[in-house]
Short mmCIF file of C-alpha atoms and ligand atoms in Angstrom, two decimals:
data_model
loop_
_atom_site.label_atom_id
_atom_site.label_comp_id
_atom_site.label_asym_id
_atom_site.label_seq_id
_atom_site.Cartn_x
_atom_site.Cartn_y
_atom_site.Cartn_z
CA MET A 115 -4.36 -20.16 -5.67
CA PRO A 116 -2.15 -18.35 -8.18
CA GLY A 117 -1.50 -14.61 -8.23
CA ASN A 118 0.93 -14.25 -5.34
CA THR A 119 3.72 -12.93 -7.58
CA PHE A 120 4.07 -9.36 -8.87
CA GLY A 121 6.49 -7.81 -11.37
CA HIS A 122 8.67 -8.97 -14.28
CA SER A 123 12.36 -8.16 -13.81
CA PHE A 124 11.98 -7.18 -10.14
CA ARG A 125 9.65 -9.93 -9.00
CA ILE A 126 8.13 -10.42 -5.58
CA THR A 127 6.17 -13.34 -4.15
CA THR A 128 4.43 -12.70 -0.85
CA TRP A 129 3.35 -15.55 1.43
CA GLY A 130 1.71 -16.18 4.81
CA GLU A 131 -1.58 -15.55 6.55
CA SER A 132 -2.65 -12.99 9.12
CA HIS A 133 -2.96 -15.52 11.95
CA GLY A 134 -0.51 -18.15 10.72
CA LYS A 135 3.07 -18.54 11.98
CA ALA A 136 4.71 -15.86 9.87
CA VAL A 137 4.40 -13.69 6.77
CA GLY A 138 7.07 -12.80 4.26
CA VAL A 139 8.30 -12.26 0.75
CA VAL A 140 10.81 -13.58 -1.75
CA VAL A 141 12.32 -10.86 -3.95
CA ASP A 142 13.92 -11.98 -7.19
CA GLY A 143 15.81 -9.71 -9.57
CA VAL A 144 17.69 -7.40 -7.20
CA PRO A 145 21.07 -6.68 -8.84
CA ALA A 146 24.20 -7.72 -6.95
CA GLY A 147 26.07 -5.06 -5.03
CA LEU A 148 23.27 -3.07 -3.38
CA GLU A 149 24.11 -2.26 0.24
CA LEU A 150 21.29 -3.74 2.27
CA SER A 151 20.63 -4.38 5.95
CA GLU A 152 17.61 -5.32 8.02
CA THR A 153 17.58 -1.72 9.31
CA ASP A 154 16.90 -0.45 5.76
CA VAL A 155 13.79 -2.62 5.56
CA GLN A 156 12.73 -2.17 9.19
CA LYS A 157 12.32 1.61 8.78
CA ASP A 158 9.37 1.14 6.42
CA LEU A 159 7.95 -1.85 8.30
CA ASP A 160 7.84 0.33 11.42
CA ARG A 161 5.76 2.88 9.50
CA ARG A 162 3.34 0.08 8.48
CA LYS A 163 3.19 -1.92 11.71
CA PRO A 164 0.04 -2.09 13.84
CA GLY A 165 -0.36 -0.53 17.28
CA GLN A 166 1.47 2.69 16.33
CA ASN A 167 -1.17 5.09 17.64
CA GLU A 168 -4.88 5.55 18.15
CA VAL A 169 -5.71 5.47 14.41
CA SER A 170 -4.25 2.00 13.90
CA THR A 171 -5.28 -1.43 15.18
CA PRO A 172 -4.18 -2.20 18.75
CA ARG A 173 -2.81 -5.59 17.60
CA SER A 174 0.67 -5.55 19.13
CA GLU A 175 3.33 -6.76 16.71
CA SER A 176 6.95 -5.63 16.59
CA ASP A 177 7.14 -6.83 12.96
CA LYS A 178 10.91 -7.36 13.16
CA VAL A 179 12.21 -8.48 9.79
CA GLU A 180 14.77 -11.24 9.27
CA ILE A 181 16.66 -11.39 5.97
CA LEU A 182 17.22 -15.10 5.32
CA SER A 183 19.07 -15.05 2.00
CA GLY A 184 20.49 -12.99 -0.82
CA VAL A 185 22.73 -10.70 1.26
CA PHE A 186 26.42 -11.31 2.00
CA GLU A 187 28.70 -8.97 3.93
CA GLY A 188 26.09 -6.20 3.78
CA LYS A 189 25.50 -6.35 0.01
CA THR A 190 22.98 -8.11 -2.19
CA THR A 191 24.37 -11.10 -4.09
CA GLY A 192 21.89 -11.09 -6.99
CA THR A 193 20.18 -14.24 -5.65
CA PRO A 194 16.62 -14.29 -4.27
CA ILE A 195 16.20 -12.26 -1.08
CA SER A 196 13.88 -14.00 1.34
CA MET A 197 12.47 -11.96 4.22
CA LEU A 198 10.36 -13.12 7.14
CA VAL A 199 8.32 -11.54 9.94
CA TRP A 200 6.96 -13.78 12.73
CA ASN A 201 3.33 -13.25 13.78
CA LYS A 202 3.66 -12.88 17.54
CA ASN A 203 0.27 -11.53 18.58
CA ALA A 204 -1.96 -13.73 16.42
CA ASN A 205 -5.18 -14.73 18.16
CA PRO A 206 -7.13 -16.96 15.80
CA GLY A 207 -9.53 -18.05 18.60
CA ALA A 208 -10.93 -14.50 18.65
CA TYR A 209 -12.56 -15.23 15.31
CA ASP A 210 -14.37 -18.46 16.31
CA TYR A 211 -17.72 -16.68 16.68
CA ILE A 212 -17.69 -15.81 12.97
CA ARG A 213 -16.43 -19.19 11.72
CA ASP A 214 -19.61 -19.61 9.65
CA ILE A 215 -20.63 -15.97 9.31
CA PRO A 216 -19.08 -14.01 6.43
CA ARG A 217 -18.24 -10.45 7.42
CA PRO A 218 -19.81 -7.76 5.19
CA GLY A 219 -17.16 -5.87 3.21
CA HIS A 220 -14.69 -8.76 3.49
CA ALA A 221 -13.79 -11.49 1.01
CA ASP A 222 -14.91 -14.26 3.44
CA LEU A 223 -17.96 -15.55 1.50
CA PHE A 224 -16.41 -15.44 -1.96
CA TYR A 225 -13.08 -16.90 -0.77
CA ALA A 226 -14.94 -19.81 0.88
CA GLU A 227 -17.12 -20.42 -2.20
CA LYS A 228 -14.18 -20.21 -4.62
CA TYR A 229 -11.59 -22.31 -2.76
CA GLY A 230 -13.75 -24.42 -0.47
CA ILE A 231 -11.55 -23.21 2.40
CA ARG A 232 -12.87 -21.03 5.19
CA ASP A 233 -9.83 -19.42 6.80
CA HIS A 234 -11.84 -17.45 9.33
CA ARG A 235 -8.70 -16.23 11.15
CA GLY A 236 -8.91 -12.57 10.22
CA GLY A 237 -8.99 -12.75 6.46
CA GLY A 238 -6.06 -15.12 5.82
CA ARG A 239 -4.34 -13.99 2.62
CA SER A 240 -6.86 -11.12 2.18
CA SER A 241 -5.66 -9.53 5.41
CA GLY A 242 -3.86 -6.19 5.53
CA ARG A 243 -1.00 -8.16 7.13
CA GLU A 244 -0.12 -9.57 3.72
CA THR A 245 1.20 -6.10 2.86
CA ILE A 246 4.23 -6.69 5.12
CA GLY A 247 5.88 -8.55 2.22
CA ARG A 248 5.10 -5.72 -0.18
CA VAL A 249 6.55 -3.09 2.16
CA ALA A 250 9.72 -5.15 2.81
CA ALA A 251 10.25 -5.59 -0.94
CA GLY A 252 9.34 -1.95 -1.57
CA ALA A 253 12.05 -0.82 0.85
CA ILE A 254 14.65 -2.55 -1.36
CA ALA A 255 13.07 -1.07 -4.50
CA LYS A 256 13.17 2.42 -2.98
CA LYS A 257 16.83 2.02 -2.02
CA LEU A 258 17.69 0.96 -5.55
CA LEU A 259 15.68 3.83 -7.06
CA LEU A 260 17.37 6.39 -4.84
CA LEU A 261 20.67 5.58 -6.58
CA SER A 262 19.00 6.89 -9.76
CA GLY A 263 17.62 9.97 -7.98
CA ILE A 264 14.04 8.67 -7.80
CA GLU A 265 12.15 9.32 -4.56
CA ILE A 266 8.63 8.33 -3.58
CA ILE A 267 6.44 9.88 -0.92
CA ALA A 268 2.80 9.19 -0.04
CA HIS A 269 0.46 11.10 2.24
CA VAL A 270 -3.21 11.24 3.21
CA ILE A 271 -5.05 14.06 1.45
CA GLU A 272 -8.59 13.21 2.55
CA LEU A 273 -10.05 11.34 5.50
CA GLY A 274 -13.72 11.00 6.43
CA GLY A 275 -14.62 13.75 3.93
CA ILE A 276 -12.08 16.26 5.34
CA ARG A 277 -9.79 17.48 2.56
CA ALA A 278 -6.23 18.75 3.07
CA THR A 279 -4.99 21.95 1.46
CA PRO A 280 -2.49 21.14 -1.34
CA LEU A 281 1.11 21.67 -0.19
CA SER A 282 4.56 21.67 -1.79
CA ILE A 283 6.51 18.41 -1.88
CA GLU A 284 8.97 19.92 0.62
CA ASP A 285 6.16 20.63 3.13
CA ILE A 286 4.64 17.19 2.58
CA CYS A 287 7.98 15.52 3.30
CA LYS A 288 8.53 17.74 6.35
CA ASN A 289 5.12 17.18 8.00
CA VAL A 290 3.75 13.83 6.90
CA GLU A 291 5.24 11.64 9.61
CA SER A 292 4.52 14.16 12.38
CA THR A 293 0.77 13.46 12.46
CA GLN A 294 -1.00 10.23 13.38
CA VAL A 295 -3.13 10.40 10.25
CA ARG A 296 -0.12 11.05 7.94
CA CYS A 297 -1.66 14.24 6.55
CA ALA A 298 0.85 17.04 5.95
CA ASP A 299 -1.76 19.82 6.36
CA LEU A 300 -1.62 19.99 10.15
CA ASP A 301 -4.97 21.78 10.62
CA ALA A 302 -6.77 19.24 8.45
CA ALA A 303 -4.89 16.44 10.24
CA GLU A 304 -6.32 17.53 13.59
CA LYS A 305 -9.86 17.60 12.17
CA MET A 306 -9.33 14.17 10.61
CA LEU A 307 -8.20 12.79 13.95
CA GLN A 308 -11.34 14.13 15.66
CA ARG A 309 -13.44 12.50 12.95
CA VAL A 310 -11.72 9.12 13.40
CA ARG A 311 -12.33 9.30 17.17
CA LEU A 312 -16.01 10.13 16.67
CA LEU A 313 -16.67 7.33 14.19
CA ARG A 314 -14.76 4.82 16.33
CA GLU A 315 -16.91 5.71 19.36
CA GLU A 316 -19.96 5.05 17.19
CA GLY A 317 -18.54 1.63 16.26
CA ASP A 318 -18.07 2.76 12.67
CA SER A 319 -15.12 3.50 10.38
CA ILE A 320 -14.09 5.97 7.66
CA GLY A 321 -12.10 5.91 4.43
CA GLY A 322 -10.07 8.48 2.55
CA ILE A 323 -7.62 9.26 -0.22
CA VAL A 324 -3.88 8.56 -0.31
CA GLU A 325 -1.72 10.48 -2.79
CA ILE A 326 1.59 9.07 -3.99
CA ILE A 327 4.22 11.26 -5.67
CA ALA A 328 7.33 9.92 -7.40
CA THR A 329 9.99 12.51 -8.27
CA GLY A 330 13.06 12.09 -10.43
CA VAL A 331 11.38 9.53 -12.71
CA PRO A 332 13.22 9.78 -16.06
CA ARG A 333 11.40 10.29 -19.31
CA GLY A 334 10.63 7.23 -21.35
CA LEU A 335 9.57 4.53 -18.86
CA GLY A 336 6.64 2.41 -20.04
CA GLU A 337 5.60 0.95 -23.37
CA PRO A 338 2.69 2.44 -25.31
CA VAL A 339 0.37 -0.57 -25.64
CA PHE A 340 -0.02 -3.25 -22.94
CA ASP A 341 2.88 -2.23 -20.70
CA LYS A 342 1.85 1.35 -20.07
CA LEU A 343 3.38 2.82 -16.93
CA ASP A 344 0.01 4.21 -15.79
CA ALA A 345 -1.73 0.88 -16.39
CA ASP A 346 0.90 -0.94 -14.33
CA ILE A 347 0.59 1.64 -11.55
CA ALA A 348 -3.21 1.34 -11.56
CA ALA A 349 -2.98 -2.46 -11.24
CA ALA A 350 -0.40 -2.19 -8.47
CA ILE A 351 -2.43 0.26 -6.42
CA MET A 352 -5.80 -1.40 -7.08
CA GLY A 353 -4.20 -4.63 -5.88
CA ILE A 354 -3.92 -3.26 -2.34
CA GLY A 355 -6.80 -4.33 -0.09
CA ALA A 356 -9.50 -1.69 0.48
CA VAL A 357 -8.56 0.41 -2.59
CA LYS A 358 -11.65 1.08 -4.68
CA GLY A 359 -10.42 3.80 -7.04
CA VAL A 360 -7.17 4.95 -8.66
CA GLU A 361 -6.47 8.17 -10.54
CA ILE A 362 -3.38 9.63 -12.20
CA GLY A 363 -2.77 13.39 -12.45
CA ALA A 364 -6.03 15.32 -12.90
CA GLY A 365 -7.75 11.93 -12.70
CA PHE A 366 -11.55 11.92 -12.51
CA GLU A 367 -11.60 15.73 -12.64
CA CYS A 368 -10.39 15.59 -16.28
CA ALA A 369 -13.88 14.42 -17.29
CA GLY A 370 -15.21 17.93 -16.60
CA MET A 371 -12.30 19.89 -18.07
CA ALA A 372 -11.94 21.41 -21.54
CA GLY A 373 -9.02 20.20 -23.66
CA SER A 374 -7.46 23.64 -23.34
CA GLN A 375 -7.49 23.26 -19.55
CA MET A 376 -6.31 19.66 -19.46
CA ASN A 377 -3.46 19.72 -22.00
CA ASP A 378 -0.03 20.38 -20.54
CA ALA A 379 1.55 22.91 -22.92
CA PHE A 380 5.14 22.48 -24.09
CA ILE A 381 7.69 25.18 -23.36
CA LEU A 382 11.43 25.46 -23.79
CA GLN A 383 13.59 25.38 -20.66
CA ASP A 384 17.36 25.56 -21.09
CA GLY A 385 17.02 24.14 -24.59
CA THR A 386 14.84 21.21 -23.51
CA ILE A 387 11.14 20.77 -24.33
CA VAL A 388 9.23 20.51 -21.04
CA GLN A 389 5.62 20.89 -19.91
CA ASP A 390 4.41 23.93 -18.00
CA THR A 391 1.74 22.01 -16.04
CA ASN A 392 1.30 18.39 -14.97
CA ASN A 393 -2.36 17.45 -15.40
CA ALA A 394 -1.15 14.23 -17.00
CA GLY A 395 0.42 13.21 -13.68
CA GLY A 396 3.80 12.51 -15.26
CA ILE A 397 2.59 9.95 -17.82
CA ILE A 398 1.30 10.40 -21.40
CA GLY A 399 0.61 7.54 -23.78
CA GLY A 400 1.80 5.17 -21.07
CA ILE A 401 5.28 6.77 -21.14
CA SER A 402 6.76 8.84 -18.31
CA THR A 403 7.25 12.52 -19.17
CA GLY A 404 9.92 13.44 -16.65
CA MET A 405 7.39 15.34 -14.52
CA PRO A 406 6.50 13.95 -11.07
CA VAL A 407 4.32 10.85 -11.30
CA ILE A 408 1.18 11.57 -9.28
CA CYS A 409 -1.32 8.91 -8.33
CA ARG A 410 -4.25 8.89 -5.90
CA ALA A 411 -6.00 5.93 -4.29
CA ALA A 412 -9.54 6.01 -2.91
CA VAL A 413 -9.60 3.79 0.18
CA LYS A 414 -12.86 2.43 1.53
CA PRO A 415 -13.84 2.59 5.21
CA THR A 416 -12.49 -0.36 7.25
CA PRO A 417 -15.01 -3.16 6.69
CA SER A 418 -14.74 -4.57 10.25
CA ILE A 419 -17.05 -2.42 12.35
CA SER A 420 -18.74 -3.08 15.67
CA LYS A 421 -22.08 -1.69 14.47
CA THR A 422 -24.70 -4.37 13.89
CA GLN A 423 -24.80 -5.58 10.28
CA LYS A 424 -26.76 -8.26 8.44
CA SER A 425 -25.16 -11.52 7.37
CA VAL A 426 -26.07 -15.17 6.83
CA ASP A 427 -24.88 -18.20 8.83
CA MET A 428 -23.40 -20.44 6.13
CA SER A 429 -23.96 -23.68 8.11
CA SER A 430 -27.63 -23.14 9.07
CA MET A 431 -28.34 -20.89 6.06
CA GLU A 432 -30.27 -18.51 8.30
CA GLU A 433 -30.03 -14.74 8.31
CA THR A 434 -28.28 -13.37 11.37
CA ASP A 435 -26.89 -10.14 12.82
CA VAL A 436 -23.14 -9.74 13.21
CA GLU A 437 -20.97 -7.25 15.10
CA ILE A 438 -17.23 -7.40 14.48
CA HIS A 439 -15.24 -7.01 17.66
CA GLY A 440 -11.52 -7.24 18.18
CA ARG A 441 -8.51 -5.40 16.84
CA HIS A 442 -9.03 -3.33 13.72
CA ASP A 443 -7.82 -0.15 12.10
CA PRO A 444 -10.54 2.48 12.61
CA THR A 445 -9.34 3.89 9.29
CA ILE A 446 -6.91 2.41 6.77
CA PRO A 447 -5.34 5.31 4.75
CA PRO A 448 -2.67 6.29 7.33
CA ARG A 449 -1.37 2.71 7.41
CA MET A 450 -1.65 2.43 3.64
CA VAL A 451 0.89 5.23 3.07
CA PRO A 452 4.02 2.98 3.19
CA VAL A 453 2.19 0.22 1.30
CA ALA A 454 1.23 2.57 -1.55
CA GLU A 455 4.78 3.96 -1.72
CA SER A 456 6.08 0.40 -1.99
CA MET A 457 3.75 -0.61 -4.81
CA ILE A 458 4.72 2.45 -6.89
CA ALA A 459 8.40 1.77 -6.15
CA LEU A 460 8.00 -1.84 -7.32
CA VAL A 461 6.44 -0.74 -10.63
CA ILE A 462 9.04 1.94 -11.32
CA VAL A 463 12.05 -0.21 -10.40
CA ASP A 464 10.68 -2.98 -12.61
CA HIS A 465 10.49 -0.58 -15.58
CA MET A 466 13.96 0.80 -14.78
CA LEU A 467 15.40 -2.72 -14.91
CA ARG A 468 13.42 -3.78 -17.98
CA SER A 469 14.54 -0.72 -19.91
CA GLY A 470 18.19 -1.23 -18.90
CA ARG A 471 18.36 2.04 -16.97
CA ILE A 472 19.44 -0.02 -13.97
CA ASN A 473 21.84 -2.86 -14.75
CA SER A 474 20.01 -6.04 -13.79
CA ASP A 475 23.21 -8.04 -13.15
CA SER A 476 25.24 -5.91 -10.84
CA LEU A 477 25.86 -2.45 -9.42
CA TYR A 478 29.61 -3.16 -9.09
C1 LIG B 761 -2.60 -1.89 5.51
C2 LIG B 761 -4.01 -2.43 5.55
C3 LIG B 761 -4.64 -2.62 6.78
C4 LIG B 761 -5.95 -3.11 6.86
N1 LIG B 761 -6.53 -3.27 8.08
C5 LIG B 761 -7.80 -3.74 8.16
C6 LIG B 761 -8.43 -3.91 9.44
O1 LIG B 761 -7.84 -3.69 10.50
N2 LIG B 761 -9.71 -4.36 9.46
C7 LIG B 761 -10.40 -4.63 8.31
O2 LIG B 761 -11.56 -5.01 8.39
N3 LIG B 761 -9.83 -4.45 7.08
C8 LIG B 761 -8.55 -4.03 6.99
N4 LIG B 761 -7.98 -3.88 5.75
C9 LIG B 761 -8.82 -4.04 4.54
C10 LIG B 761 -9.18 -5.44 4.16
O3 LIG B 761 -8.04 -6.25 4.08
C11 LIG B 761 -9.94 -5.43 2.81
O4 LIG B 761 -10.88 -4.41 2.78
C12 LIG B 761 -10.66 -6.74 2.58
O5 LIG B 761 -9.72 -7.79 2.46
C13 LIG B 761 -11.57 -6.76 1.35
O6 LIG B 761 -10.87 -6.45 0.18
P1 LIG B 761 -11.25 -5.18 -0.74
O7 LIG B 761 -11.65 -4.10 0.19
O8 LIG B 761 -9.96 -4.87 -1.48
O9 LIG B 761 -12.34 -5.59 -1.66
C14 LIG B 761 -6.66 -3.42 5.66
C15 LIG B 761 -6.01 -3.25 4.43
C16 LIG B 761 -4.70 -2.75 4.36
C17 LIG B 761 -4.05 -2.57 3.03
#
């Protein structure tokens, strides 16, 4: 089963299953000399971990990270950094009743047909728990990017059809972690929370939209043909479970705009040519423009729902009803926020290293 590795110069390989012994990541390509501790990584893992509040799964995991290699006396050595999180609250037996019944909205059927393996223990590699490795690696990427003045923030802008009012980056940063749904518009956040509660009582789930903003990205990242920055970002975000759509800048709205509305005009600012708007979302021709990189991800409703759905028993080949019980996120976007930040950080740090803007050998 290939495809567990992401990136070129900053390369991560995630491993482990949702209900196996542990999950983790090996990060290759971190320059020597970066100050790094488990606390740096833990901060983001705590934002991702389950059981945080009523909008996340009640699965109780502390998700404490252990750095096994690649760090000496508080600094990276340039060798692979291996990080591990033990699964403490795994309960594979809870999935026995669906051993032969593929869950609608999940990869179960197609995974079993393709590999001949039915890992019925909560999705195996397709589980949201796989994203622990991405978030741990992303924390290192973010730390490295901060040295170049690049910061990444994600927030929920829509949940269950309720849309947040657009806010300044300062207000987003100030408010986003203060609400359970990670929406910086506090009025909308309250309405979103009510909607999650309602759908959960009905045994259903809702989806939403996560927006990711990267500031301080220098001009000139990305190559114009097959290594476009926006193409790499789209692949990175689409590669997160439950994401069904990705847009950059004006995104799908650009289809209904006139060229005169869409084009970001050039103006002079202190002798430099800049753009007066950012419909392009910080990328034109696959190359970063120096404006904030803005990306949005459409996230589907959590597939595991306790409402009755149709499925087929793969052993008897008879149609059957299935209700998914157990521990699930009633909605995924709030937990996706740190995952989406990490994936964008991984793409940008990779381009920074490949273009020589960050020295790949050492920060000394
Ligand atoms: C952070 C995160 C948490 C998730 N939590 C759940 C969950 O609790 N229950 C569930 O059914 N799906 C959850 N998912 C989504 C499934 O993993 C995903 O929808 C499924 O593997 C099918 O893949 P696809 O939706 O990308 O096609 C989560 C995904 C992420 C990224």
